[in-house]
Amino acid sequence: GGYPFRRAMSAAVVNLRHCIHRTAELSNEESKTSYLLTEWLDQFSPTETASDIGGHGLVVTFTSKKPDAGPTVMFRCELDALPIREDAPLAREYASTTDASHACGHDGHMAMIAGIAELVGKAGCDLLTGRVVLLFQPAEETGEGAKRMLADPKFEKLPKPDYALAVHNFPGYTDSAVLLRSGTMMCASCGLRLHVHGDTSHASKPNLELSPTAFITAVVSELSTNKEFHRGQSDPFTFITVTHVRVGEATFGVTPGEGIVQCTLRSETNEKLATLKERVMSVMHEKAKQFSVVVCETEAEVHHHHDKLRAVVAWEDEFNATVNDETVCTTLREVCKKGKLKVEEMDQPYPASEDFGLFLEKYQGAIVGLGAGLDHPELHTEEYDFPDKLLPVGISLYKGFLQHLGMLQ
């Protein structure tokens, strides 16, 4: 028969999720979360625990008595929360006690992966072959964590995975469905930050000003109204979203001497994103020429051109596309069929981004979506909370993958 997927999941996993939720920490500040997980996982006597990798990253390894007779499977989740205050009226008994909240469900992703430790047993004694690597990654929300972990010499010394898996919950999809897609699962994206420098003047003497207002208005107008940059025009997954505009200070007596524009560029592939970046830069240079703005490479250069408007373009929050391996997706379909888990094939990528794509460029694997419910509050909102009923679904999927590879009974 099928795998015994619906074996009662330990209540400890739910409690762990709630503990993590209470102490939510922002990207690059996840020290308490990492410590809490280390303490919790220590009860299962892992073969090796490596901490402070690429920041507060944590990697916990369980090695079987026959490590080389089977594969090394890595399960990855994210440690960080978001700078969003929870909706106070929700008043959960496990509400966040910090200025951050797990409004992306990373607390649930962590609890699922910690739950694997219960499956493999103390010191990995229930593992038949190979190794299981549990990776808790910092700074996913800023796109920094995966890059830093992969570049850390401590990570180099750890077992190299044959397979890498992750899950992400997706509101707006069927409750508890496993969402699969070969190829691009989550889009490539990056943040553009345009910082324009000028000079202020008294508002009664605008002829003396060097204001960035007209230039910034022209740039924002082009990026917002040109249909070329709208979703569903040239390409359903290549588009720009203006996320922040500020010109000067909120006053009546001073003309603006500085301004900032931020926007997100998004596309299905890294190549298409690179083309979109080039197109945006051509718009910047075109508008800069029109308004006599000097485009500087760095903020340091700004001081060399006092008599003109100066603009600095910076690229931040960069995410490669997360591309799933076809063979691994085929295996996951078989696992779900055997375990009687609902599967939904995604005919198009999820438009958000994930830096797990960097791991998938190195290791064979996939990121899997878990439907949080058609009417579940969206990610990155005050109302969002990870649905605990998804915990056994994610753990079952991971367990089934290990069973399929002959690593677990």
PDB file of N, CA, C and O in Angstrom, residues 7 26 43 53 60 69 91 98 109 117 140 149 156 159 162 166 204 228-229 231 244 300 304 318 339 345 360 392 394:
ATOM      1  N   ARG A   7       0.345   9.366   9.713  1.00  0.00           N
ATOM      2  CA  ARG A   7       0.743   9.065  11.087  1.00  0.00           C
ATOM      3  C   ARG A   7       0.706  10.367  11.899  1.00  0.00           C
ATOM      4  O   ARG A   7       1.140  11.407  11.420  1.00  0.00           O
ATOM      5  N   LEU A  26      14.089  39.800  12.059  1.00  0.00           N
ATOM      6  CA  LEU A  26      14.304  40.283  10.694  1.00  0.00           C
ATOM      7  C   LEU A  26      15.527  39.632  10.045  1.00  0.00           C
ATOM      8  O   LEU A  26      16.356  39.021  10.728  1.00  0.00           O
ATOM      9  N   GLN A  43      17.925  17.455  20.833  1.00  0.00           N
ATOM     10  CA  GLN A  43      17.309  16.289  21.493  1.00  0.00           C
ATOM     11  C   GLN A  43      17.385  15.042  20.616  1.00  0.00           C
ATOM     12  O   GLN A  43      17.228  13.923  21.095  1.00  0.00           O
ATOM     13  N   ILE A  53      26.622  30.089   9.663  1.00  0.00           N
ATOM     14  CA  ILE A  53      27.082  29.956   8.277  1.00  0.00           C
ATOM     15  C   ILE A  53      26.390  31.021   7.431  1.00  0.00           C
ATOM     16  O   ILE A  53      25.167  31.097   7.400  1.00  0.00           O
ATOM     17  N   VAL A  60      22.206  21.182  10.045  1.00  0.00           N
ATOM     18  CA  VAL A  60      22.195  20.036  10.956  1.00  0.00           C
ATOM     19  C   VAL A  60      22.165  18.760  10.109  1.00  0.00           C
ATOM     20  O   VAL A  60      21.293  18.598   9.258  1.00  0.00           O
ATOM     21  N   ALA A  69      26.099   4.413   0.971  1.00  0.00           N
ATOM     22  CA  ALA A  69      25.233   3.455   0.255  1.00  0.00           C
ATOM     23  C   ALA A  69      23.964   4.140  -0.253  1.00  0.00           C
ATOM     24  O   ALA A  69      23.163   3.526  -0.963  1.00  0.00           O
ATOM     25  N   ALA A  91      -5.056  38.646  17.768  1.00  0.00           N
ATOM     26  CA  ALA A  91      -4.766  38.262  19.166  1.00  0.00           C
ATOM     27  C   ALA A  91      -4.552  36.766  19.357  1.00  0.00           C
ATOM     28  O   ALA A  91      -5.187  36.123  20.185  1.00  0.00           O
ATOM     29  N   THR A  98       7.691  40.815  18.904  1.00  0.00           N
ATOM     30  CA  THR A  98       8.697  41.725  18.347  1.00  0.00           C
ATOM     31  C   THR A  98       8.031  42.648  17.324  1.00  0.00           C
ATOM     32  O   THR A  98       6.836  42.536  17.067  1.00  0.00           O
ATOM     33  N   HIS A 109       7.654  26.746   7.514  1.00  0.00           N
ATOM     34  CA  HIS A 109       8.670  26.044   6.716  1.00  0.00           C
ATOM     35  C   HIS A 109       9.752  25.462   7.632  1.00  0.00           C
ATOM     36  O   HIS A 109      10.221  24.339   7.432  1.00  0.00           O
ATOM     37  N   ALA A 117      13.671  15.745  11.739  1.00  0.00           N
ATOM     38  CA  ALA A 117      14.560  15.178  12.764  1.00  0.00           C
ATOM     39  C   ALA A 117      13.843  14.097  13.557  1.00  0.00           C
ATOM     40  O   ALA A 117      14.437  13.085  13.937  1.00  0.00           O
ATOM     41  N   GLU A 140      16.517  35.382   3.609  1.00  0.00           N
ATOM     42  CA  GLU A 140      15.906  35.067   2.304  1.00  0.00           C
ATOM     43  C   GLU A 140      15.173  36.284   1.754  1.00  0.00           C
ATOM     44  O   GLU A 140      15.222  36.557   0.557  1.00  0.00           O
ATOM     45  N   MET A 149      25.614  31.810   2.332  1.00  0.00           N
ATOM     46  CA  MET A 149      25.847  30.447   2.818  1.00  0.00           C
ATOM     47  C   MET A 149      26.722  29.671   1.838  1.00  0.00           C
ATOM     48  O   MET A 149      27.674  28.997   2.231  1.00  0.00           O
ATOM     49  N   GLU A 156      31.386  24.782   2.631  1.00  0.00           N
ATOM     50  CA  GLU A 156      32.181  23.942   1.712  1.00  0.00           C
ATOM     51  C   GLU A 156      32.579  22.614   2.352  1.00  0.00           C
ATOM     52  O   GLU A 156      32.711  21.610   1.677  1.00  0.00           O
ATOM     53  N   PRO A 159      28.644  17.947   3.892  1.00  0.00           N
ATOM     54  CA  PRO A 159      28.339  16.976   2.829  1.00  0.00           C
ATOM     55  C   PRO A 159      27.626  17.655   1.655  1.00  0.00           C
ATOM     56  O   PRO A 159      26.742  18.492   1.853  1.00  0.00           O
ATOM     57  N   ASP A 162      23.038  15.445  -2.978  1.00  0.00           N
ATOM     58  CA  ASP A 162      22.660  14.912  -4.295  1.00  0.00           C
ATOM     59  C   ASP A 162      21.318  15.494  -4.719  1.00  0.00           C
ATOM     60  O   ASP A 162      21.040  15.653  -5.898  1.00  0.00           O
ATOM     61  N   ALA A 166      12.819  22.144  -1.081  1.00  0.00           N
ATOM     62  CA  ALA A 166      12.235  23.166  -0.210  1.00  0.00           C
ATOM     63  C   ALA A 166      10.750  23.241  -0.521  1.00  0.00           C
ATOM     64  O   ALA A 166      10.308  22.803  -1.592  1.00  0.00           O
ATOM     65  N   SER A 204      10.277  80.530  -2.316  1.00  0.00           N
ATOM     66  CA  SER A 204       9.929  81.774  -3.017  1.00  0.00           C
ATOM     67  C   SER A 204      10.901  82.088  -4.149  1.00  0.00           C
ATOM     68  O   SER A 204      10.678  83.003  -4.936  1.00  0.00           O
ATOM     69  N   GLU A 228       4.788  48.742 -22.135  1.00  0.00           N
ATOM     70  CA  GLU A 228       5.897  47.784 -22.311  1.00  0.00           C
ATOM     71  C   GLU A 228       6.311  47.192 -20.956  1.00  0.00           C
ATOM     72  O   GLU A 228       6.771  46.060 -20.878  1.00  0.00           O
ATOM     73  N   PHE A 229       6.132  47.984 -19.883  1.00  0.00           N
ATOM     74  CA  PHE A 229       6.564  47.553 -18.556  1.00  0.00           C
ATOM     75  C   PHE A 229       5.414  47.016 -17.709  1.00  0.00           C
ATOM     76  O   PHE A 229       5.572  46.756 -16.519  1.00  0.00           O
ATOM     77  N   ARG A 231       2.473  44.229 -16.627  1.00  0.00           N
ATOM     78  CA  ARG A 231       2.290  42.781 -16.636  1.00  0.00           C
ATOM     79  C   ARG A 231       1.293  42.389 -17.725  1.00  0.00           C
ATOM     80  O   ARG A 231       0.251  43.013 -17.887  1.00  0.00           O
ATOM     81  N   HIS A 244       8.267  52.747  -4.369  1.00  0.00           N
ATOM     82  CA  HIS A 244       8.541  53.858  -3.447  1.00  0.00           C
ATOM     83  C   HIS A 244       8.997  55.082  -4.239  1.00  0.00           C
ATOM     84  O   HIS A 244       9.823  54.970  -5.138  1.00  0.00           O
ATOM     85  N   ALA A 300      29.959  58.326  -4.287  1.00  0.00           N
ATOM     86  CA  ALA A 300      31.176  59.137  -4.115  1.00  0.00           C
ATOM     87  C   ALA A 300      31.360  60.119  -5.270  1.00  0.00           C
ATOM     88  O   ALA A 300      31.869  61.228  -5.094  1.00  0.00           O
ATOM     89  N   HIS A 304      31.440  65.430  -7.404  1.00  0.00           N
ATOM     90  CA  HIS A 304      32.262  66.024  -8.477  1.00  0.00           C
ATOM     91  C   HIS A 304      31.448  66.916  -9.414  1.00  0.00           C
ATOM     92  O   HIS A 304      32.009  67.525 -10.313  1.00  0.00           O
ATOM     93  N   GLU A 318      18.555  41.186  -5.277  1.00  0.00           N
ATOM     94  CA  GLU A 318      18.606  40.427  -6.542  1.00  0.00           C
ATOM     95  C   GLU A 318      18.340  38.938  -6.315  1.00  0.00           C
ATOM     96  O   GLU A 318      18.962  38.313  -5.462  1.00  0.00           O
ATOM     97  N   GLY A 339       1.323   8.465  -1.677  1.00  0.00           N
ATOM     98  CA  GLY A 339       0.899   8.936  -0.359  1.00  0.00           C
ATOM     99  C   GLY A 339      -0.477   9.568  -0.343  1.00  0.00           C
ATOM    100  O   GLY A 339      -0.895  10.102   0.678  1.00  0.00           O
ATOM    101  N   GLU A 345      -0.844  20.751 -10.873  1.00  0.00           N
ATOM    102  CA  GLU A 345       0.249  21.204 -11.741  1.00  0.00           C
ATOM    103  C   GLU A 345       0.076  22.702 -11.982  1.00  0.00           C
ATOM    104  O   GLU A 345      -1.016  23.161 -12.337  1.00  0.00           O
ATOM    105  N   LEU A 360      19.533  25.547  -6.391  1.00  0.00           N
ATOM    106  CA  LEU A 360      19.106  24.696  -7.506  1.00  0.00           C
ATOM    107  C   LEU A 360      19.999  24.851  -8.736  1.00  0.00           C
ATOM    108  O   LEU A 360      19.978  24.007  -9.627  1.00  0.00           O
ATOM    109  N   PRO A 392       1.727  18.680   8.613  1.00  0.00           N
ATOM    110  CA  PRO A 392       1.845  17.250   8.287  1.00  0.00           C
ATOM    111  C   PRO A 392       1.950  16.991   6.786  1.00  0.00           C
ATOM    112  O   PRO A 392       2.549  15.993   6.370  1.00  0.00           O
ATOM    113  N   GLY A 394       3.611  18.916   4.511  1.00  0.00           N
ATOM    114  CA  GLY A 394       5.011  19.124   4.139  1.00  0.00           C
ATOM    115  C   GLY A 394       5.916  18.026   4.657  1.00  0.00           C
ATOM    116  O   GLY A 394       6.780  17.514   3.930  1.00  0.00           O
TER     117      GLY A 394
END
